[in-house]
Amino acid sequence: MKLSDIQATLQALHTSPTKSLGQNFLHDQNLADWTVEQLDIQPDEPWVEIGPGLGSLTDFALKRSPHGTLIEKDDRLIDYLHEKYPTLQIVHGDASQFDVRSLLPGGPVKILGNLPYYISSQILFNFTAEACPANGMVFTLQRELAERLAANSGSKAFGSPTLLIGLRWKVQILKMLPPTVFLPAPQVESAVVSLTPRASGELPDCDRSRFSKLVKLGFSQRRKQLGNLLSQALPRWKDAAAELGFQNTVRAEALSLEQWCRLSAWPAAKSDLPLGQDSHGEQFDIVDQNDCVIGKTSRKEAHEKQLRHRAVHVFIFNSKGELFLQKRSRWKDVAPLLWDSSAAGHVASGDDYNETAPRELEEELGVSTPLTSVAHIAACPATGNEFVALFSGIHDGPFTLPPAEIECGDWFSPELLQQWTLSRPQDFASGFLECWKIWQTSKNS
Ligand code: SAM
């Protein structure tokens, strides 16, 4: 929007920009077009704009794809936005509290915005959360925050936001903006940044929850040596520093993102197998069409020859009735990065379903709770030729997820899951989809 259009619109709405909402409206059309172009929104791709204001960026995003959602907090702009963009979905609310899980049924989504500076960090953390299906973001931020996110180790700007966001996202400063491109002009300079998802293998594997714990501790007092700050969480600090090749007097900002990953993974698990693959020698019972044991074989052979064997799935609900799903680790040989039951696993040779279910729950979520048998599902292609015993239980977490097995986990309402499984079955492990179908039927009968 041109400066004169912004002024005329504000006048027509009998309003003026509000400082407490971080309202600085972009009036440089070339810049607005260029910013949206950086996100490379495809014609059939969904996008979300945070803080559309009067629509300076929205006009250009809408030209690229009709599948947009706007999240705006200012009550005064909602009717105006509905009128100007009747085909877009408009969410009236605070983007830092927006439930990013609601985007999952729409699949991968691009996110953009000239963010309100008073709450940019909280919005960034919300939209970079594990469960958000964002596959690219472009934001205008206060220059100082942009520099913190893109900082290199050793610099003053390098800190916990650099690492916590940098673990999954590559942040790049694309352009610095002077205050004069906004109405009113802010007191500070701004920068346009892009966030691109990191490719798997780009950084060393690590346990993400341990990574955030160590980073938060490490940067809790910048002047202190890291060894002192991590003395409880990493009692063998000196051994770790020696093995990983840094001085044990080092401070948090001296370690690079890669070194933080290595530190979080230390001591490395001793295994010949890649993360997420089952250990050697695991044996399964082979069963006939009536689930009677007729022999036993290795995990590899059971899968390669599609022999009927046994597994359990466990659905854990919280007291709000939401189901916990795990996202399978990227290192899994079967269905990597797909969403799956709260816990699931094979029945080892000689074991039965009832003893395997609580054990899997303990191994995968680190908890125990009484389980109820829900269904016995016959072996079929969707279950990978597994007979599946489905159990359910109630627990409110928190859970301890093994990083080699599970990427992340979250709670989902049955309504959202119903919508999501129908719109994007490709996001789920097929065994879970089968269990979910059976669960739905058992609830409705
Ligand atoms: N995109 C417009 C532009 O470029 O001209 C406006 C950008 S202005 C910097 C920030 C926008 O975010 C304003 O429209 C403001 O009302 C909105 N906003 C402020 N706080 C918000 C929040 N917590 N959630 C969503 N929008 C918010």
Short mmCIF file of C-alpha atoms and ligand atoms in Angstrom, two decimals:
data_model
loop_
_atom_site.label_atom_id
_atom_site.label_comp_id
_atom_site.label_asym_id
_atom_site.label_seq_id
_atom_site.Cartn_x
_atom_site.Cartn_y
_atom_site.Cartn_z
CA MET A 1 0.00 0.00 0.00
CA LYS A 2 1.20 3.51 -0.81
CA LEU A 3 1.65 6.05 1.97
CA SER A 4 -1.42 7.99 0.79
CA ASP A 5 -3.54 4.77 0.79
CA ILE A 6 -2.46 3.95 4.35
CA GLN A 7 -3.27 7.48 5.52
CA ALA A 8 -6.66 7.46 3.77
CA THR A 9 -7.54 4.01 5.18
CA LEU A 10 -6.64 5.01 8.74
CA GLN A 11 -8.77 8.13 8.33
CA ALA A 12 -11.72 6.16 6.96
CA LEU A 13 -11.43 3.77 9.94
CA HIS A 14 -11.21 6.75 12.32
CA THR A 15 -8.10 5.24 13.81
CA SER A 16 -4.37 5.77 14.12
CA PRO A 17 -1.41 3.38 14.61
CA THR A 18 -1.11 2.08 18.18
CA LYS A 19 2.36 1.90 19.68
CA SER A 20 1.45 -0.80 22.20
CA LEU A 21 0.45 -3.10 19.29
CA GLY A 22 3.74 -2.44 17.50
CA GLN A 23 1.92 -0.85 14.57
CA ASN A 24 4.33 0.47 11.96
CA PHE A 25 2.76 0.11 8.54
CA LEU A 26 4.97 -0.58 5.53
CA HIS A 27 4.39 1.96 2.75
CA ASP A 28 7.13 0.95 0.32
CA GLN A 29 5.37 -1.15 -2.29
CA ASN A 30 8.52 -2.44 -3.96
CA LEU A 31 9.81 -3.61 -0.61
CA ALA A 32 6.51 -5.31 0.25
CA ASP A 33 6.52 -7.13 -3.10
CA TRP A 34 10.18 -8.09 -2.70
CA THR A 35 9.64 -9.37 0.88
CA VAL A 36 6.78 -11.65 -0.19
CA GLU A 37 8.77 -12.83 -3.22
CA GLN A 38 11.50 -14.14 -0.88
CA LEU A 39 9.06 -16.70 0.52
CA ASP A 40 8.42 -18.21 -2.93
CA ILE A 41 4.76 -19.06 -2.25
CA GLN A 42 3.47 -21.47 -4.90
CA PRO A 43 -0.04 -21.04 -6.40
CA ASP A 44 -1.54 -24.01 -4.51
CA GLU A 45 0.41 -23.47 -1.31
CA PRO A 46 -1.15 -22.37 2.02
CA TRP A 47 0.37 -19.37 3.78
CA VAL A 48 -0.17 -17.56 7.07
CA GLU A 49 0.47 -13.87 7.63
CA ILE A 50 1.06 -12.67 11.18
CA GLY A 51 -0.12 -9.13 11.87
CA PRO A 52 -1.48 -8.12 8.44
CA GLY A 53 -2.40 -4.63 9.66
CA LEU A 54 -3.91 -2.82 6.67
CA GLY A 55 -2.64 -5.43 4.22
CA SER A 56 0.68 -4.07 2.88
CA LEU A 57 2.12 -7.60 2.49
CA THR A 58 -1.24 -9.37 2.18
CA ASP A 59 -1.99 -7.84 -1.24
CA PHE A 60 1.19 -9.37 -2.67
CA ALA A 61 0.85 -12.75 -0.91
CA LEU A 62 -2.71 -13.08 -2.21
CA LYS A 63 -1.49 -12.54 -5.78
CA ARG A 64 0.68 -15.65 -5.35
CA SER A 65 -1.77 -18.06 -3.70
CA PRO A 66 -5.43 -17.79 -2.62
CA HIS A 67 -4.92 -20.11 0.39
CA GLY A 68 -4.09 -17.53 3.04
CA THR A 69 -4.81 -17.13 6.75
CA LEU A 70 -4.37 -13.80 8.55
CA ILE A 71 -3.79 -13.57 12.31
CA GLU A 72 -4.43 -10.06 13.63
CA LYS A 73 -4.81 -8.94 17.23
CA ASP A 74 -6.20 -5.42 16.71
CA ASP A 75 -10.02 -5.46 17.20
CA ARG A 76 -10.35 -2.32 15.10
CA LEU A 77 -8.98 -3.99 11.95
CA ILE A 78 -10.99 -7.22 11.88
CA ASP A 79 -14.10 -5.98 10.02
CA TYR A 80 -11.89 -4.07 7.61
CA LEU A 81 -9.81 -7.23 6.88
CA HIS A 82 -12.97 -9.35 6.36
CA GLU A 83 -14.30 -6.79 3.92
CA LYS A 84 -11.02 -6.35 2.03
CA TYR A 85 -10.14 -10.07 1.91
CA PRO A 86 -13.44 -11.99 1.87
CA THR A 87 -11.81 -15.19 0.62
CA LEU A 88 -9.07 -15.39 3.26
CA GLN A 89 -9.42 -17.02 6.66
CA ILE A 90 -9.08 -14.39 9.37
CA VAL A 91 -8.12 -15.29 12.92
CA HIS A 92 -8.71 -12.56 15.49
CA GLY A 93 -6.15 -13.17 18.23
CA ASP A 94 -2.65 -13.11 19.59
CA ALA A 95 -0.22 -14.89 17.24
CA SER A 96 2.07 -15.81 20.14
CA GLN A 97 -0.80 -17.93 21.55
CA PHE A 98 -2.08 -19.25 18.22
CA ASP A 99 -2.41 -23.05 18.25
CA VAL A 100 0.03 -24.03 15.49
CA ARG A 101 -1.28 -27.62 15.58
CA SER A 102 -4.44 -26.36 13.85
CA LEU A 103 -2.31 -25.85 10.70
CA LEU A 104 -1.41 -29.55 10.45
CA PRO A 105 -4.50 -30.67 8.46
CA GLY A 106 -3.54 -28.14 5.74
CA GLY A 107 -0.03 -29.62 5.33
CA PRO A 108 3.24 -27.72 4.89
CA VAL A 109 2.68 -23.96 5.12
CA LYS A 110 4.67 -20.76 4.49
CA ILE A 111 4.64 -18.07 7.19
CA LEU A 112 5.30 -14.36 6.81
CA GLY A 113 4.87 -11.07 8.62
CA ASN A 114 6.20 -7.68 9.54
CA LEU A 115 6.16 -8.70 13.17
CA PRO A 116 5.11 -6.38 16.01
CA TYR A 117 8.46 -5.83 17.75
CA TYR A 118 7.19 -5.96 21.34
CA ILE A 119 6.30 -9.66 20.99
CA SER A 120 8.44 -10.92 18.05
CA SER A 121 10.45 -13.46 20.05
CA GLN A 122 7.36 -15.14 21.52
CA ILE A 123 5.75 -15.31 18.06
CA LEU A 124 8.94 -16.76 16.58
CA PHE A 125 9.18 -19.44 19.26
CA ASN A 126 5.52 -20.36 18.74
CA PHE A 127 5.85 -20.78 14.97
CA THR A 128 9.20 -22.59 15.11
CA ALA A 129 7.79 -25.21 17.54
CA GLU A 130 8.22 -28.84 16.50
CA ALA A 131 4.52 -29.43 15.82
CA CYS A 132 4.20 -26.44 13.45
CA PRO A 133 4.14 -27.65 9.82
CA ALA A 134 5.92 -24.49 8.55
CA ASN A 135 8.32 -25.17 5.68
CA GLY A 136 9.64 -21.64 5.22
CA MET A 137 9.26 -18.25 6.87
CA VAL A 138 10.09 -14.64 6.04
CA PHE A 139 9.78 -11.99 8.73
CA THR A 140 10.64 -8.36 9.24
CA LEU A 141 12.18 -8.04 12.71
CA GLN A 142 13.90 -5.42 14.76
CA ARG A 143 17.50 -5.41 13.48
CA GLU A 144 18.88 -6.37 16.88
CA LEU A 145 16.77 -9.53 17.10
CA ALA A 146 17.59 -10.46 13.48
CA GLU A 147 21.30 -10.15 14.29
CA ARG A 148 20.91 -12.31 17.37
CA LEU A 149 19.21 -15.05 15.37
CA ALA A 150 21.81 -15.02 12.60
CA ALA A 151 24.85 -14.52 14.88
CA ASN A 152 28.03 -16.56 14.73
CA SER A 153 29.58 -18.08 17.84
CA GLY A 154 32.03 -15.86 19.64
CA SER A 155 30.01 -12.70 18.95
CA LYS A 156 28.09 -10.72 21.54
CA ALA A 157 24.82 -11.30 19.70
CA PHE A 158 25.21 -15.10 19.83
CA GLY A 159 22.94 -16.49 22.54
CA SER A 160 20.25 -18.99 23.43
CA PRO A 161 17.71 -17.75 20.76
CA THR A 162 20.43 -18.24 18.09
CA LEU A 163 20.83 -21.85 19.15
CA LEU A 164 17.27 -22.79 20.09
CA ILE A 165 15.91 -21.57 16.75
CA GLY A 166 19.08 -22.40 14.83
CA LEU A 167 18.86 -26.10 15.70
CA ARG A 168 15.99 -26.60 13.25
CA TRP A 169 16.12 -23.42 11.15
CA LYS A 170 18.78 -21.72 9.10
CA VAL A 171 18.35 -17.99 9.65
CA GLN A 172 19.62 -15.54 7.07
CA ILE A 173 19.43 -11.75 7.07
CA LEU A 174 18.24 -10.74 3.61
CA LYS A 175 18.05 -6.96 3.88
CA MET A 176 18.32 -4.11 6.38
CA LEU A 177 15.45 -1.59 6.34
CA PRO A 178 15.59 2.04 7.40
CA PRO A 179 12.80 3.36 9.70
CA THR A 180 11.53 5.63 6.89
CA VAL A 181 9.76 2.79 5.02
CA PHE A 182 7.13 2.56 7.81
CA LEU A 183 4.35 4.82 9.06
CA PRO A 184 5.02 5.87 11.76
CA ALA A 185 8.80 5.41 11.50
CA PRO A 186 10.00 3.20 14.39
CA GLN A 187 12.93 4.28 16.59
CA VAL A 188 15.02 1.33 15.44
CA GLU A 189 16.27 -0.22 12.24
CA SER A 190 14.65 -3.39 10.90
CA ALA A 191 15.78 -6.41 8.94
CA VAL A 192 14.09 -8.94 6.69
CA VAL A 193 15.11 -12.50 7.60
CA SER A 194 14.37 -15.89 6.09
CA LEU A 195 14.07 -19.11 8.07
CA THR A 196 14.69 -22.28 6.08
CA PRO A 197 14.30 -25.76 7.61
CA ARG A 198 17.62 -27.50 8.14
CA ALA A 199 18.16 -30.64 6.09
CA SER A 200 18.57 -33.84 8.09
CA GLY A 201 22.25 -34.62 8.51
CA GLU A 202 23.22 -30.94 8.34
CA LEU A 203 24.04 -30.98 12.06
CA PRO A 204 25.23 -33.83 14.30
CA ASP A 205 22.38 -35.87 15.87
CA CYS A 206 21.42 -34.86 19.35
CA ASP A 207 18.69 -35.11 21.93
CA ARG A 208 16.72 -31.89 21.36
CA SER A 209 15.30 -31.64 24.85
CA ARG A 210 18.77 -32.10 26.36
CA PHE A 211 20.10 -29.54 23.87
CA SER A 212 17.58 -26.90 25.03
CA LYS A 213 18.21 -27.71 28.68
CA LEU A 214 21.99 -27.32 28.34
CA VAL A 215 21.71 -24.17 26.19
CA LYS A 216 19.33 -22.47 28.65
CA LEU A 217 21.61 -23.34 31.56
CA GLY A 218 24.74 -22.38 29.65
CA PHE A 219 23.45 -18.90 28.81
CA SER A 220 21.79 -18.28 32.18
CA GLN A 221 24.84 -16.26 33.33
CA ARG A 222 26.99 -15.20 30.39
CA ARG A 223 30.02 -14.20 32.46
CA LYS A 224 30.38 -17.60 34.10
CA GLN A 225 32.34 -20.49 32.68
CA LEU A 226 30.23 -23.17 31.07
CA GLY A 227 31.70 -25.94 33.22
CA ASN A 228 30.34 -24.26 36.38
CA LEU A 229 26.90 -23.64 34.89
CA LEU A 230 26.60 -27.23 33.68
CA SER A 231 28.09 -28.85 36.78
CA GLN A 232 24.83 -30.60 37.72
CA ALA A 233 23.50 -31.40 34.25
CA LEU A 234 26.90 -32.58 32.98
CA PRO A 235 29.02 -33.66 35.97
CA ARG A 236 31.73 -35.09 33.69
CA TRP A 237 32.21 -31.71 32.01
CA LYS A 238 36.03 -31.96 31.91
CA ASP A 239 35.93 -35.34 30.14
CA ALA A 240 33.37 -34.00 27.66
CA ALA A 241 35.45 -30.87 26.95
CA ALA A 242 38.62 -32.92 26.48
CA GLU A 243 36.95 -35.44 24.20
CA LEU A 244 35.14 -32.80 22.14
CA GLY A 245 38.26 -30.66 21.86
CA PHE A 246 37.45 -27.44 23.66
CA GLN A 247 38.99 -25.77 26.71
CA ASN A 248 37.25 -26.54 29.96
CA THR A 249 37.28 -22.81 30.88
CA VAL A 250 35.18 -21.95 27.84
CA ARG A 251 32.05 -19.71 28.03
CA ALA A 252 28.74 -20.54 26.39
CA GLU A 253 29.06 -18.13 23.45
CA ALA A 254 32.39 -19.63 22.37
CA LEU A 255 30.85 -22.95 21.28
CA SER A 256 29.34 -23.17 17.80
CA LEU A 257 25.92 -24.66 17.10
CA GLU A 258 27.63 -27.83 15.92
CA GLN A 259 29.65 -28.07 19.16
CA TRP A 260 26.49 -27.55 21.21
CA CYS A 261 24.93 -30.48 19.34
CA ARG A 262 27.94 -32.66 20.08
CA LEU A 263 27.92 -31.60 23.72
CA SER A 264 24.22 -32.52 24.04
CA ALA A 265 24.88 -35.92 22.51
CA TRP A 266 27.87 -36.63 24.77
CA PRO A 267 28.74 -39.33 25.71
CA ALA A 268 27.79 -40.82 22.34
CA ALA A 269 25.91 -44.13 22.52
CA LYS A 270 28.15 -47.02 21.58
CA SER A 271 26.33 -48.80 18.78
CA ASP A 272 27.22 -50.27 15.41
CA LEU A 273 23.78 -49.42 14.14
CA PRO A 274 22.48 -46.04 13.05
CA LEU A 275 20.18 -44.30 15.56
CA GLY A 276 16.61 -45.61 15.65
CA GLN A 277 17.28 -49.08 14.27
CA ASP A 278 16.68 -52.05 16.45
CA SER A 279 19.56 -53.94 17.92
CA HIS A 280 21.02 -57.10 16.49
CA GLY A 281 19.41 -60.39 17.31
CA GLU A 282 15.85 -59.24 17.96
CA GLN A 283 13.59 -62.24 17.38
CA PHE A 284 9.84 -62.21 16.67
CA ASP A 285 7.33 -65.05 16.77
CA ILE A 286 5.84 -65.77 13.36
CA VAL A 287 2.11 -66.48 13.55
CA ASP A 288 -0.56 -67.98 11.27
CA GLN A 289 -3.81 -66.31 10.13
CA ASN A 290 -5.35 -67.09 13.55
CA ASP A 291 -2.47 -65.45 15.45
CA CYS A 292 -1.10 -68.83 16.62
CA VAL A 293 2.68 -69.09 16.88
CA ILE A 294 4.21 -71.23 14.13
CA GLY A 295 7.89 -70.30 14.43
CA LYS A 296 10.28 -67.47 15.01
CA THR A 297 12.52 -65.25 12.94
CA SER A 298 14.66 -62.11 12.96
CA ARG A 299 13.16 -58.64 12.75
CA LYS A 300 14.83 -58.16 9.35
CA GLU A 301 13.41 -61.36 7.88
CA ALA A 302 9.92 -60.77 9.31
CA HIS A 303 9.79 -57.42 7.54
CA GLU A 304 11.57 -58.39 4.32
CA LYS A 305 9.46 -61.52 3.77
CA GLN A 306 6.30 -59.89 5.13
CA LEU A 307 5.78 -62.70 7.64
CA ARG A 308 2.87 -62.30 10.06
CA HIS A 309 4.10 -61.23 13.50
CA ARG A 310 2.82 -59.32 16.53
CA ALA A 311 2.86 -55.72 17.76
CA VAL A 312 1.20 -53.49 20.32
CA HIS A 313 -0.03 -49.90 20.01
CA VAL A 314 -0.86 -47.79 23.04
CA PHE A 315 -3.09 -44.69 22.99
CA ILE A 316 -2.44 -42.35 25.93
CA PHE A 317 -5.09 -39.69 26.55
CA ASN A 318 -4.76 -36.76 28.95
CA SER A 319 -7.49 -35.60 31.29
CA LYS A 320 -8.72 -33.18 28.57
CA GLY A 321 -9.39 -36.15 26.26
CA GLU A 322 -6.48 -35.32 23.91
CA LEU A 323 -4.41 -38.12 22.42
CA PHE A 324 -0.60 -38.03 22.65
CA LEU A 325 1.11 -38.82 19.35
CA GLN A 326 4.80 -39.28 18.79
CA LYS A 327 6.62 -38.23 15.63
CA ARG A 328 8.91 -41.08 14.68
CA SER A 329 12.62 -40.33 14.58
CA ARG A 330 14.23 -39.40 11.27
CA TRP A 331 16.59 -42.34 11.83
CA LYS A 332 13.86 -45.01 11.82
CA ASP A 333 14.13 -47.55 9.01
CA VAL A 334 10.31 -47.76 8.79
CA ALA A 335 8.08 -44.66 8.46
CA PRO A 336 10.63 -42.02 9.53
CA LEU A 337 9.21 -38.62 10.56
CA LEU A 338 5.60 -39.84 10.47
CA TRP A 339 3.19 -39.41 13.37
CA ASP A 340 2.41 -42.59 15.27
CA SER A 341 0.56 -43.94 18.32
CA SER A 342 1.66 -42.70 21.78
CA ALA A 343 3.80 -45.85 22.07
CA ALA A 344 4.12 -48.86 19.80
CA GLY A 345 6.44 -51.79 19.35
CA HIS A 346 6.89 -55.40 18.42
CA VAL A 347 6.11 -58.33 20.67
CA ALA A 348 9.41 -60.17 21.12
CA SER A 349 9.54 -63.94 20.71
CA GLY A 350 8.14 -65.69 23.78
CA ASP A 351 6.40 -62.54 25.11
CA ASP A 352 2.72 -61.72 24.92
CA TYR A 353 0.72 -58.57 24.13
CA ASN A 354 -0.17 -57.82 27.76
CA GLU A 355 3.40 -57.72 28.99
CA THR A 356 4.70 -55.86 25.92
CA ALA A 357 2.28 -52.90 26.08
CA PRO A 358 3.38 -51.51 29.49
CA ARG A 359 7.00 -52.17 28.61
CA GLU A 360 6.74 -50.18 25.36
CA LEU A 361 5.02 -47.37 27.25
CA GLU A 362 7.82 -47.28 29.79
CA GLU A 363 10.53 -47.44 27.09
CA GLU A 364 9.02 -44.83 24.77
CA LEU A 365 7.36 -42.31 27.10
CA GLY A 366 9.15 -43.15 30.37
CA VAL A 367 5.91 -43.63 32.35
CA SER A 368 3.57 -46.35 33.53
CA THR A 369 -0.20 -46.22 33.94
CA PRO A 370 -2.97 -48.86 33.95
CA LEU A 371 -3.81 -49.95 30.41
CA THR A 372 -7.10 -51.24 29.04
CA SER A 373 -7.33 -53.56 26.06
CA VAL A 374 -9.28 -51.87 23.24
CA ALA A 375 -9.06 -54.12 20.21
CA HIS A 376 -7.21 -56.92 18.50
CA ILE A 377 -6.55 -56.03 14.86
CA ALA A 378 -5.91 -58.76 12.32
CA ALA A 379 -2.66 -58.73 10.34
CA CYS A 380 -3.11 -56.85 7.05
CA PRO A 381 -0.99 -54.79 4.63
CA ALA A 382 -1.84 -51.54 6.52
CA THR A 383 -0.39 -52.94 9.75
CA GLY A 384 2.67 -54.28 7.91
CA ASN A 385 1.36 -57.85 8.36
CA GLU A 386 1.30 -57.41 12.13
CA PHE A 387 -1.45 -58.60 14.44
CA VAL A 388 -1.91 -55.54 16.63
CA ALA A 389 -3.25 -55.39 20.16
CA LEU A 390 -4.45 -51.84 20.85
CA PHE A 391 -4.42 -50.58 24.44
CA SER A 392 -5.40 -47.26 25.97
CA GLY A 393 -4.59 -45.45 29.21
CA ILE A 394 -4.69 -42.04 30.83
CA HIS A 395 -1.67 -39.92 31.77
CA ASP A 396 -1.04 -36.16 31.78
CA GLY A 397 2.72 -36.37 31.18
CA PRO A 398 5.33 -35.05 31.12
CA PHE A 399 7.08 -37.77 29.19
CA THR A 400 10.74 -38.52 28.59
CA LEU A 401 11.11 -39.39 24.93
CA PRO A 402 14.15 -41.35 23.70
CA PRO A 403 15.69 -39.14 20.98
CA ALA A 404 16.91 -42.05 18.88
CA GLU A 405 13.33 -43.32 18.59
CA ILE A 406 11.15 -40.23 18.75
CA GLU A 407 11.58 -36.82 17.11
CA CYS A 408 8.96 -35.05 19.23
CA GLY A 409 5.46 -35.57 20.61
CA ASP A 410 2.31 -33.55 21.25
CA TRP A 411 -1.31 -33.75 22.32
CA PHE A 412 -4.11 -33.61 19.73
CA SER A 413 -7.85 -33.32 20.19
CA PRO A 414 -9.88 -36.14 18.56
CA GLU A 415 -11.64 -33.52 16.37
CA LEU A 416 -8.33 -32.21 15.00
CA LEU A 417 -7.05 -35.74 14.47
CA GLN A 418 -10.17 -36.73 12.61
CA GLN A 419 -9.73 -33.80 10.23
CA TRP A 420 -5.97 -34.27 9.90
CA THR A 421 -6.04 -38.04 9.26
CA LEU A 422 -8.62 -37.48 6.50
CA SER A 423 -6.87 -34.54 4.83
CA ARG A 424 -3.29 -35.80 5.16
CA PRO A 425 -3.06 -39.57 5.74
CA GLN A 426 0.50 -39.35 4.37
CA ASP A 427 1.57 -37.65 7.64
CA PHE A 428 0.89 -40.83 9.69
CA ALA A 429 2.37 -44.31 10.06
CA SER A 430 -0.11 -46.70 8.46
CA GLY A 431 -0.34 -48.84 11.62
CA PHE A 432 -1.56 -45.81 13.58
CA LEU A 433 -4.20 -44.99 10.93
CA GLU A 434 -5.57 -48.51 11.24
CA CYS A 435 -5.67 -48.24 15.06
CA TRP A 436 -7.30 -44.79 14.86
CA LYS A 437 -10.03 -46.17 12.55
CA ILE A 438 -10.70 -49.02 14.98
CA TRP A 439 -10.66 -46.66 17.95
CA GLN A 440 -13.23 -44.38 16.27
CA THR A 441 -15.49 -47.33 15.49
CA SER A 442 -15.19 -48.69 19.03
CA LYS A 443 -16.08 -45.25 20.47
CA ASN A 444 -19.12 -44.88 18.18
CA SER A 445 -20.54 -48.36 18.77
N1 SAM B 1 1.82 -6.20 8.07
C1 SAM B 1 1.47 -4.79 8.25
C2 SAM B 1 2.42 -3.94 7.45
O1 SAM B 1 3.45 -4.46 7.04
O2 SAM B 1 2.12 -2.76 7.25
C3 SAM B 1 1.48 -4.41 9.72
C4 SAM B 1 2.77 -4.66 10.44
S1 SAM B 1 2.82 -3.96 12.07
C5 SAM B 1 4.56 -3.88 12.27
C6 SAM B 1 2.39 -5.29 13.17
C7 SAM B 1 0.96 -5.82 13.06
O3 SAM B 1 0.82 -6.85 14.00
C8 SAM B 1 -0.13 -4.80 13.38
O4 SAM B 1 -1.16 -4.94 12.47
C9 SAM B 1 -0.59 -5.19 14.79
O5 SAM B 1 -1.92 -4.84 15.07
C10 SAM B 1 -0.40 -6.68 14.74
N2 SAM B 1 -0.22 -7.31 16.06
C11 SAM B 1 0.25 -6.75 17.19
N3 SAM B 1 0.34 -7.66 18.16
C12 SAM B 1 -0.09 -8.84 17.64
C13 SAM B 1 -0.22 -10.15 18.15
N4 SAM B 1 0.13 -10.44 19.40
N5 SAM B 1 -0.73 -11.10 17.34
C14 SAM B 1 -1.07 -10.81 16.06
N6 SAM B 1 -0.95 -9.58 15.53
C15 SAM B 1 -0.45 -8.61 16.29
#
